Tab-separated table of C-alpha atoms and ligand atoms in Angstrom:
chain	number	residue	atom	x	y	z
H	82	UNK	CA	64.822	137.414	123.502
H	83	UNK	CA	66.528	136.100	120.397
H	84	UNK	CA	64.342	134.748	117.642
H	85	UNK	CA	64.746	132.061	115.008
H	86	UNK	CA	63.376	132.591	111.561
H	87	UNK	CA	62.114	129.652	109.513
H	88	UNK	CA	64.543	128.436	106.868
H	89	UNK	CA	62.312	129.161	103.857
H	90	UNK	CA	60.689	126.947	101.274
H	91	UNK	CA	62.751	123.917	100.231
H	92	UNK	CA	63.010	123.054	96.537
H	93	UNK	CA	60.858	120.091	95.431
H	94	UNK	CA	62.274	116.761	96.578
H	95	UNK	CA	64.848	118.348	98.881
H	96	UNK	CA	65.322	116.398	102.125
H	97	UNK	CA	66.763	117.846	105.316
H	98	UNK	CA	67.874	115.202	107.793
H	99	UNK	CA	70.087	117.211	110.083
H	100	UNK	CA	68.375	120.020	111.940
H	101	UNK	CA	70.178	123.358	112.074
H	102	UNK	CA	72.233	123.685	115.257
H	103	UNK	CA	70.619	126.226	117.518
H	104	UNK	CA	70.803	127.308	121.115
H	105	UNK	CA	69.034	124.738	123.281
H	106	UNK	CA	66.250	125.536	125.726
H	107	UNK	CA	67.031	125.267	129.429
H	108	UNK	CA	67.057	121.798	130.974
H	109	UNK	CA	63.709	120.694	132.387
H	110	UNK	CA	62.728	117.881	134.743
H	111	UNK	CA	61.013	116.077	131.864
H	112	UNK	CA	64.316	115.855	129.981
H	113	UNK	CA	65.758	113.634	132.707
H	114	UNK	CA	65.358	110.041	133.841
H	115	UNK	CA	64.634	109.548	137.532
H	116	UNK	CA	68.285	108.652	138.166
H	117	UNK	CA	69.393	111.844	136.403
H	118	UNK	CA	66.892	113.889	138.419
H	119	UNK	CA	68.271	112.517	141.680
H	120	UNK	CA	71.802	113.344	140.605
H	121	UNK	CA	70.782	116.844	139.524
H	122	UNK	CA	68.982	117.476	142.820
H	123	UNK	CA	72.041	116.300	144.749
H	124	UNK	CA	74.208	118.643	142.730
H	125	UNK	CA	72.081	121.495	144.045
H	126	UNK	CA	72.808	120.345	147.575
H	127	UNK	CA	69.388	118.795	148.192
H	128	UNK	CA	68.433	115.277	149.274
H	129	UNK	CA	67.941	112.948	146.287
H	130	UNK	CA	64.385	112.025	147.379
H	131	UNK	CA	63.388	115.586	146.511
H	132	UNK	CA	63.532	114.367	142.905
H	133	UNK	CA	60.594	112.049	143.623
H	134	UNK	CA	58.626	114.894	145.166
H	135	UNK	CA	59.332	117.215	142.229
H	136	UNK	CA	58.358	114.431	139.831
H	137	UNK	CA	55.063	113.881	141.594
H	138	UNK	CA	54.271	117.573	141.400
H	139	UNK	CA	54.948	117.644	137.705
H	140	UNK	CA	53.687	114.285	136.414
H	141	UNK	CA	50.872	113.606	138.923
H	142	UNK	CA	49.643	116.979	140.066
H	143	UNK	CA	50.688	118.564	136.779
H	144	UNK	CA	52.202	121.637	138.406
H	145	UNK	CA	55.564	123.364	138.252
H	146	UNK	CA	54.472	126.171	140.566
H	147	UNK	CA	56.759	126.363	143.616
H	148	UNK	CA	53.974	127.968	145.672
H	149	UNK	CA	52.050	124.701	145.509
H	150	UNK	CA	54.986	122.501	146.546
H	151	UNK	CA	54.276	122.668	150.250
H	152	UNK	CA	56.032	119.385	150.993
H	153	UNK	CA	59.351	120.992	150.045
H	154	UNK	CA	61.237	123.217	152.497
H	155	UNK	CA	60.270	126.798	151.746
H	156	UNK	CA	63.907	127.787	151.309
H	157	UNK	CA	64.461	125.181	148.570
H	158	UNK	CA	61.252	125.572	146.583
H	159	UNK	CA	62.204	128.548	144.438
H	160	UNK	CA	65.660	127.175	143.762
H	161	UNK	CA	64.367	123.758	142.706
H	162	UNK	CA	61.513	125.130	140.609
H	163	UNK	CA	63.925	127.463	138.851
H	164	UNK	CA	66.335	124.613	138.167
H	165	UNK	CA	63.753	122.103	136.920
H	166	UNK	CA	60.731	123.963	135.598
H	167	UNK	CA	61.861	126.669	133.173
H	168	UNK	CA	59.101	128.017	130.939
H	169	UNK	CA	59.471	126.142	127.662
H	170	UNK	CA	56.135	126.756	125.956
H	171	UNK	CA	54.213	130.018	125.915
H	172	UNK	CA	50.723	129.943	124.423
H	173	UNK	CA	50.311	132.444	121.584
H	174	UNK	CA	46.835	131.541	120.443
H	175	UNK	CA	44.176	128.963	121.186
H	176	UNK	CA	41.402	127.958	118.801
H	177	UNK	CA	38.518	125.622	119.586
H	178	UNK	CA	35.838	123.839	117.592
H	179	UNK	CA	33.448	120.870	118.037
H	180	UNK	CA	31.832	122.659	120.989
H	181	UNK	CA	35.188	123.053	122.681
H	182	UNK	CA	36.236	119.389	122.484
H	183	UNK	CA	38.858	120.077	119.796
H	184	UNK	CA	41.432	122.694	120.689
H	185	UNK	CA	44.536	123.732	118.886
H	186	UNK	CA	47.248	125.688	120.631
H	187	UNK	CA	49.983	127.689	118.927
H	188	UNK	CA	53.050	127.736	121.146
H	189	UNK	CA	56.114	129.970	121.112
H	190	UNK	CA	59.316	128.242	122.187
H	191	UNK	CA	62.068	130.044	124.105
H	192	UNK	CA	63.806	131.139	120.895
H	193	UNK	CA	60.708	132.338	119.076
H	194	UNK	CA	60.153	129.132	117.071
H	195	UNK	CA	56.456	128.285	116.706
H	196	UNK	CA	54.812	124.863	117.020
H	197	UNK	CA	51.263	123.600	117.432
H	198	UNK	CA	49.489	120.861	119.336
H	199	UNK	CA	45.874	119.701	119.143
H	200	UNK	CA	43.671	118.165	121.834
H	201	UNK	CA	40.774	116.019	120.622
H	202	UNK	CA	38.254	114.724	123.136
H	203	UNK	CA	35.986	111.889	122.073
H	204	UNK	CA	33.437	110.043	124.209
H	205	UNK	CA	35.831	107.195	125.016
H	206	UNK	CA	39.279	108.803	124.795
H	207	UNK	CA	41.234	112.027	124.592
H	208	UNK	CA	44.069	112.291	122.117
H	209	UNK	CA	46.885	114.828	122.111
H	210	UNK	CA	48.452	115.400	118.695
H	211	UNK	CA	51.947	116.735	119.341
H	212	UNK	CA	54.783	118.297	117.371
H	213	UNK	CA	58.300	116.874	117.511
H	214	UNK	CA	60.136	119.456	115.403
H	215	UNK	CA	59.613	123.126	114.609
H	216	UNK	CA	58.883	122.682	110.911
H	217	UNK	CA	59.868	119.528	109.042
H	218	UNK	CA	62.615	118.508	106.629
H	219	UNK	CA	60.692	115.807	104.775
H	220	UNK	CA	59.115	118.175	102.228
H	221	UNK	CA	55.950	116.265	101.331
H	222	UNK	CA	54.321	118.574	98.775
H	223	UNK	CA	50.753	118.162	100.107
H	224	UNK	CA	51.682	118.967	103.728
H	225	UNK	CA	51.682	122.532	105.034
H	226	UNK	CA	54.443	121.862	107.562
H	227	UNK	CA	56.663	120.285	104.930
H	228	UNK	CA	56.488	123.390	102.786
H	229	UNK	CA	57.954	125.553	105.523
H	230	UNK	CA	61.198	123.614	105.965
H	231	UNK	CA	62.888	122.583	109.189
H	232	UNK	CA	63.642	125.200	111.831
H	233	UNK	CA	64.900	122.955	114.608
H	234	UNK	CA	64.456	119.801	116.636
H	235	UNK	CA	62.413	120.004	119.800
H	236	UNK	CA	63.750	118.687	123.089
H	237	UNK	CA	62.174	115.856	125.077
H	238	UNK	CA	60.683	118.270	127.594
H	239	UNK	CA	59.287	120.554	124.879
H	240	UNK	CA	57.433	117.543	123.483
H	241	UNK	CA	56.255	116.306	126.901
H	242	UNK	CA	55.072	119.795	127.893
H	243	UNK	CA	52.485	119.724	125.096
H	244	UNK	CA	50.934	116.609	126.650
H	245	UNK	CA	51.149	118.027	130.167
H	246	UNK	CA	49.420	121.216	128.991
H	247	UNK	CA	46.564	119.109	127.614
H	248	UNK	CA	46.462	117.010	130.775
H	249	UNK	CA	46.233	120.187	132.871
H	250	UNK	CA	43.344	121.563	130.830
H	251	UNK	CA	41.508	118.248	131.155
H	252	UNK	CA	42.190	117.869	134.875
H	253	UNK	CA	41.014	121.420	135.502
H	254	UNK	CA	37.727	120.725	133.734
H	255	UNK	CA	38.531	123.284	131.015
H	256	UNK	CA	37.429	120.870	128.282
H	257	UNK	CA	33.677	120.118	128.017
H	258	UNK	CA	32.852	116.621	129.325
H	259	UNK	CA	34.064	117.012	132.905
H	260	UNK	CA	37.515	116.409	134.349
H	261	UNK	CA	39.483	113.889	132.327
H	262	UNK	CA	42.875	112.506	131.364
H	263	UNK	CA	44.985	112.200	128.240
H	264	UNK	CA	44.620	108.588	127.063
H	265	UNK	CA	46.342	108.799	123.674
H	266	UNK	CA	49.232	110.684	122.109
H	267	UNK	CA	49.908	110.796	118.372
H	268	UNK	CA	53.107	112.217	116.878
H	269	UNK	CA	51.142	113.672	114.000
H	270	UNK	CA	51.727	117.344	114.591
H	271	UNK	CA	54.635	119.212	113.063
H	272	UNK	CA	57.822	117.355	112.288
H	273	UNK	CA	59.168	113.923	111.443
H	274	UNK	CA	59.534	112.180	114.826
H	275	UNK	CA	62.066	109.612	113.644
H	276	UNK	CA	64.336	112.404	112.351
H	277	UNK	CA	64.537	113.633	115.971
H	278	UNK	CA	64.929	110.147	117.348
H	279	UNK	CA	66.631	110.652	120.691
H	280	UNK	CA	64.356	113.413	121.951
H	281	UNK	CA	61.252	111.586	120.732
H	282	UNK	CA	62.185	108.313	122.454
H	283	UNK	CA	62.863	110.255	125.644
H	284	UNK	CA	59.433	111.868	125.347
H	285	UNK	CA	57.730	108.518	124.721
H	286	UNK	CA	59.450	107.113	127.813
H	287	UNK	CA	58.282	110.045	129.947
H	288	UNK	CA	54.737	109.557	128.624
H	289	UNK	CA	54.523	105.830	129.353
H	290	UNK	CA	56.548	105.515	132.569
H	291	UNK	CA	54.219	105.276	135.572
H	292	UNK	CA	54.256	108.138	138.080
H	293	UNK	CA	56.355	109.520	139.569
H	294	UNK	CA	58.778	108.871	136.706
H	295	UNK	CA	56.320	109.826	133.986
H	296	UNK	CA	52.704	110.363	132.976
H	297	UNK	CA	51.637	106.708	132.991
H	298	UNK	CA	49.921	106.713	129.588
H	299	UNK	CA	49.600	103.239	128.067
H	300	UNK	CA	52.241	102.603	125.384
H	301	UNK	CA	49.460	101.188	123.254
H	302	UNK	CA	47.898	104.607	123.280
H	303	UNK	CA	50.985	106.256	121.800
H	304	UNK	CA	51.405	106.397	118.007
H	305	UNK	CA	54.619	107.395	116.261
H	306	UNK	CA	53.899	108.444	112.689
H	307	UNK	CA	56.688	108.444	110.107
H	308	UNK	CA	57.361	109.014	106.420
H	309	UNK	CA	59.446	105.840	106.613
H	310	UNK	CA	62.992	106.317	107.885
H	311	UNK	CA	63.845	102.645	107.593
H	312	UNK	CA	66.867	102.386	109.928
H	313	UNK	CA	65.019	104.349	112.623
H	314	UNK	CA	61.976	102.048	112.344
H	315	UNK	CA	64.321	99.158	113.086
H	316	UNK	CA	65.739	101.006	116.075
H	317	UNK	CA	62.262	101.778	117.380
H	318	UNK	CA	61.305	98.103	117.110
H	319	UNK	CA	64.255	97.258	119.366
H	320	UNK	CA	63.303	99.730	122.147
H	321	UNK	CA	60.907	97.338	123.839
H	322	UNK	CA	58.193	99.994	123.791
H	323	UNK	CA	54.971	98.624	122.310
H	324	UNK	CA	53.933	101.927	120.717
H	325	UNK	CA	51.867	101.943	117.550
H	326	UNK	CA	53.741	102.670	114.338
H	327	UNK	CA	51.939	104.662	111.676
H	328	UNK	CA	53.509	104.688	108.242
H	329	UNK	CA	52.613	107.558	105.907
H	330	UNK	CA	52.538	105.610	102.659
H	331	UNK	CA	50.197	107.664	100.417
H	332	UNK	CA	51.106	105.651	97.296
H	333	UNK	CA	51.746	101.943	96.673
H	334	UNK	CA	54.101	102.513	93.732
H	335	UNK	CA	57.574	104.060	93.791
H	336	UNK	CA	56.966	106.324	90.834
H	337	UNK	CA	54.219	108.303	92.559
H	338	UNK	CA	55.584	107.947	96.098
H	339	UNK	CA	58.908	109.449	95.001
H	340	UNK	CA	57.068	112.733	94.474
H	341	UNK	CA	54.417	112.578	97.248
H	342	UNK	CA	56.778	111.412	99.988
H	343	UNK	CA	60.288	112.393	98.830
H	344	UNK	CA	61.996	110.122	101.382
H	345	UNK	CA	60.931	107.366	99.007
H	346	UNK	CA	63.874	108.292	96.794
H	347	UNK	CA	66.010	106.961	99.676
H	348	UNK	CA	63.947	103.982	100.880
H	349	UNK	CA	61.496	102.405	98.457
H	350	UNK	CA	57.968	101.118	99.106
H	351	UNK	CA	59.125	97.493	99.366
H	352	UNK	CA	61.856	98.391	101.886
H	353	UNK	CA	59.627	100.523	104.079
H	354	UNK	CA	56.875	97.893	104.092
H	355	UNK	CA	59.435	95.258	105.078
H	356	UNK	CA	60.499	97.482	107.967
H	357	UNK	CA	56.828	97.828	108.961
H	358	UNK	CA	56.227	94.041	108.935
H	359	UNK	CA	59.362	93.566	110.968
H	360	UNK	CA	58.071	96.160	113.439
H	361	UNK	CA	54.730	94.338	113.680
H	362	UNK	CA	56.435	90.969	114.192
H	363	UNK	CA	58.699	92.261	116.942
H	364	UNK	CA	56.153	94.349	118.837
H	365	UNK	CA	52.974	92.349	118.038
H	366	UNK	CA	51.405	95.719	117.283
H	367	UNK	CA	49.211	96.326	114.266
H	368	UNK	CA	50.871	98.826	111.947
H	369	UNK	CA	48.748	101.666	110.702
H	370	UNK	CA	49.161	102.696	107.057
H	371	UNK	CA	48.267	106.355	106.494
H	372	UNK	CA	46.979	107.220	103.045
H	373	UNK	CA	45.746	110.728	102.238
H	374	UNK	CA	43.281	110.432	99.362
H	375	UNK	CA	44.117	113.065	96.740
H	376	UNK	CA	41.702	113.523	93.854
H	377	UNK	CA	42.985	111.968	90.615
H	378	UNK	CA	46.509	111.665	92.043
H	379	UNK	CA	46.609	108.534	94.218
H	380	UNK	CA	42.941	107.497	94.485
H	381	UNK	CA	42.555	105.250	91.402
H	382	UNK	CA	41.069	101.793	91.896
H	383	UNK	CA	44.163	100.163	90.453
H	384	UNK	CA	46.250	101.789	93.168
H	385	UNK	CA	43.844	100.505	95.819
H	386	UNK	CA	44.198	97.078	94.263
H	387	UNK	CA	47.993	97.280	94.246
H	388	UNK	CA	47.994	98.493	97.866
H	389	UNK	CA	45.662	95.635	98.835
H	390	UNK	CA	47.949	93.087	97.246
H	391	UNK	CA	51.027	94.510	98.971
H	392	UNK	CA	49.589	94.491	102.475
H	393	UNK	CA	46.967	91.737	102.655
H	394	UNK	CA	47.375	89.074	105.334
H	395	UNK	CA	49.623	91.364	107.382
H	396	UNK	CA	49.148	92.800	110.877
H	397	UNK	CA	47.969	96.082	109.412
H	398	UNK	CA	45.179	98.627	109.296
H	399	UNK	CA	44.679	101.329	106.676
H	400	UNK	CA	43.696	104.835	107.684
H	401	UNK	CA	42.403	106.796	104.720
H	402	UNK	CA	42.561	110.548	105.269
H	403	UNK	CA	40.582	112.843	102.983
H	404	UNK	CA	43.222	115.359	101.885
H	405	UNK	CA	43.110	118.660	103.714
H	406	UNK	CA	44.051	121.067	100.955
H	407	UNK	CA	46.783	123.411	102.128
H	408	UNK	CA	46.705	127.071	101.061
H	409	UNK	CA	47.657	127.453	97.402
H	410	UNK	CA	47.603	123.698	96.759
H	411	UNK	CA	46.412	122.453	93.387
H	412	UNK	CA	45.224	119.231	95.035
H	413	UNK	CA	41.911	118.462	96.708
H	414	UNK	CA	40.219	115.545	98.452
H	415	UNK	CA	38.907	112.637	96.414
H	416	UNK	CA	35.341	112.439	95.125
H	417	UNK	CA	33.084	110.509	97.538
H	418	UNK	CA	32.489	107.771	94.953
H	419	UNK	CA	36.234	107.310	94.414
H	420	UNK	CA	36.795	107.152	98.160
H	421	UNK	CA	34.088	104.471	98.455
H	422	UNK	CA	35.582	102.464	95.593
H	423	UNK	CA	39.030	102.688	97.210
H	424	UNK	CA	37.619	101.352	100.494
H	425	UNK	CA	35.761	98.531	98.720
H	426	UNK	CA	38.866	97.471	96.839
H	427	UNK	CA	40.886	97.207	100.068
H	428	UNK	CA	38.059	95.313	101.761
H	429	UNK	CA	38.012	92.921	98.818
H	430	UNK	CA	41.569	91.985	99.799
H	431	UNK	CA	40.487	91.552	103.419
H	432	UNK	CA	42.435	94.611	104.599
H	433	UNK	CA	40.900	96.451	107.589
H	434	UNK	CA	40.289	100.054	106.572
H	435	UNK	CA	38.722	103.157	108.070
H	436	UNK	CA	38.314	106.689	106.785
H	437	UNK	CA	39.691	109.094	109.339
H	438	UNK	CA	37.439	111.814	110.612
H	439	UNK	CA	39.073	115.139	109.974
H	440	UNK	CA	38.538	116.869	113.257
H	441	UNK	CA	39.756	120.391	113.582
H	442	UNK	CA	39.490	121.329	109.912
H	443	UNK	CA	37.750	124.584	110.738
H	444	UNK	CA	40.679	125.677	112.874
H	445	UNK	CA	43.374	124.393	110.510
H	446	UNK	CA	44.120	121.791	113.136
H	447	UNK	CA	43.621	118.782	110.882
H	448	UNK	CA	46.355	116.497	109.582
H	449	UNK	CA	49.113	118.263	107.728
H	450	UNK	CA	47.698	121.725	108.231
H	451	UNK	CA	49.873	122.706	111.125
H	452	UNK	CA	51.955	125.512	109.706
H	453	UNK	CA	52.304	127.675	112.805
H	454	UNK	CA	51.878	130.939	110.957
H	455	UNK	CA	51.200	133.901	113.162
Q	750	LIG	N1	56.076	113.346	109.660
Q	750	LIG	C1	55.170	112.365	110.170
Q	750	LIG	C2	54.124	112.884	111.131
Q	750	LIG	C3	53.409	114.180	110.832
Q	750	LIG	S1	52.070	114.227	109.716
Q	750	LIG	C4	54.501	111.645	109.019
Q	750	LIG	O1	54.579	112.115	107.897
Q	750	LIG	O2	53.918	110.587	109.238
Q	750	LIG	C5	50.778	113.230	110.256
Q	750	LIG	C6	49.970	112.639	109.094
Q	750	LIG	O3	49.247	113.646	108.363
Q	750	LIG	C7	50.861	111.952	108.072
Q	750	LIG	O4	50.291	110.727	107.700
Q	750	LIG	C8	50.828	112.931	106.915
Q	750	LIG	O5	51.172	112.332	105.705
Q	750	LIG	C9	49.415	113.430	106.972
Q	750	LIG	N2	49.190	114.646	106.200
Q	750	LIG	C10	50.066	115.632	105.951
Q	750	LIG	N3	49.507	116.604	105.213
Q	750	LIG	C11	48.231	116.222	104.991
Q	750	LIG	C12	47.150	116.821	104.298
Q	750	LIG	N4	47.274	118.005	103.702
Q	750	LIG	N5	45.983	116.143	104.274
Q	750	LIG	C13	45.852	114.953	104.901
Q	750	LIG	N6	46.823	114.349	105.571
Q	750	LIG	C14	48.016	114.970	105.621
């Protein structure tokens, strides 16, 4: 097996938009639309309706095991499974916390690249946090993934497989709480989803299409989180997919945001907020503003006030995330009193705000900590 090595630490402010060209993983059923699956099945000399059967096995019964596909002619099973269900993700390590209801999996891709996903089961929902790239090119200095650089884009099926793996574990009763389903997906693992636009949109479509085409997860339960690639936000708004947009703002002023979220040197706070309001207007979906509170860096009351003024009276919700310090970072989470003052200031402006619970901290599975080190 060949192996890809990570590109190494980018210099501060360096942005990488174009992923290195690498060998692609084998085609998988989840990469294809139903029409493409039918055509691919026909190419193998099988009846097109076999595509529906294969799709039901994968998206409904959550299996790619030919031995279980008893509705397919025995002679065709191996051939079809080989053609449509190559192994894309191999688990390297699994870590659990919260009495088994939070589980992080480190996956090895076909070329040795490493990514992580996290399953979080709550009383009323189960969320899969998925990666969309091996590494990330956006270089946010407080984020562990950003410090490692971009190895490569993931394919649609590599993204979908993370959700299917979680769905399998839930269906099998492997997660405490009894058999269950994946209700939510957040693109908050490794990578900048809008920098891998085509594969990510394909994955979102597979997630929300009803069976047998896809997993049948409600689009409202899917959140695409971005540093703010303005043209791609516009494109996403035009897809007709009412997914939730999360914007990683982290600072209301360009001076600070230029350093915390280097993409800001390309698209400024005012531009990215305009793109967010446009997204909200076109999709009728409340935009989520992500703001990691970093002690004495972005947590001053005047910044809360400025943020409040910029976003009040909009279809918006603020998610404050206590910073998860990454190894070697000089930054830490805000003092509790500063966090409270920040919340109060936003509430003063009538802005809905919550402080995110930081599940998975103990297993380095919390926001921005996914570094996929082995
Ligand atoms: N690239 C996308 C999605 C991945 S990160 C984005 O930036 O939105 C998911 C969220 O975790 C983002 O809001 C990101 O800014 C945040 N995050 C990254 N590192 C963090 C850290 N160390 N502590 C808290 N939140 C962090």
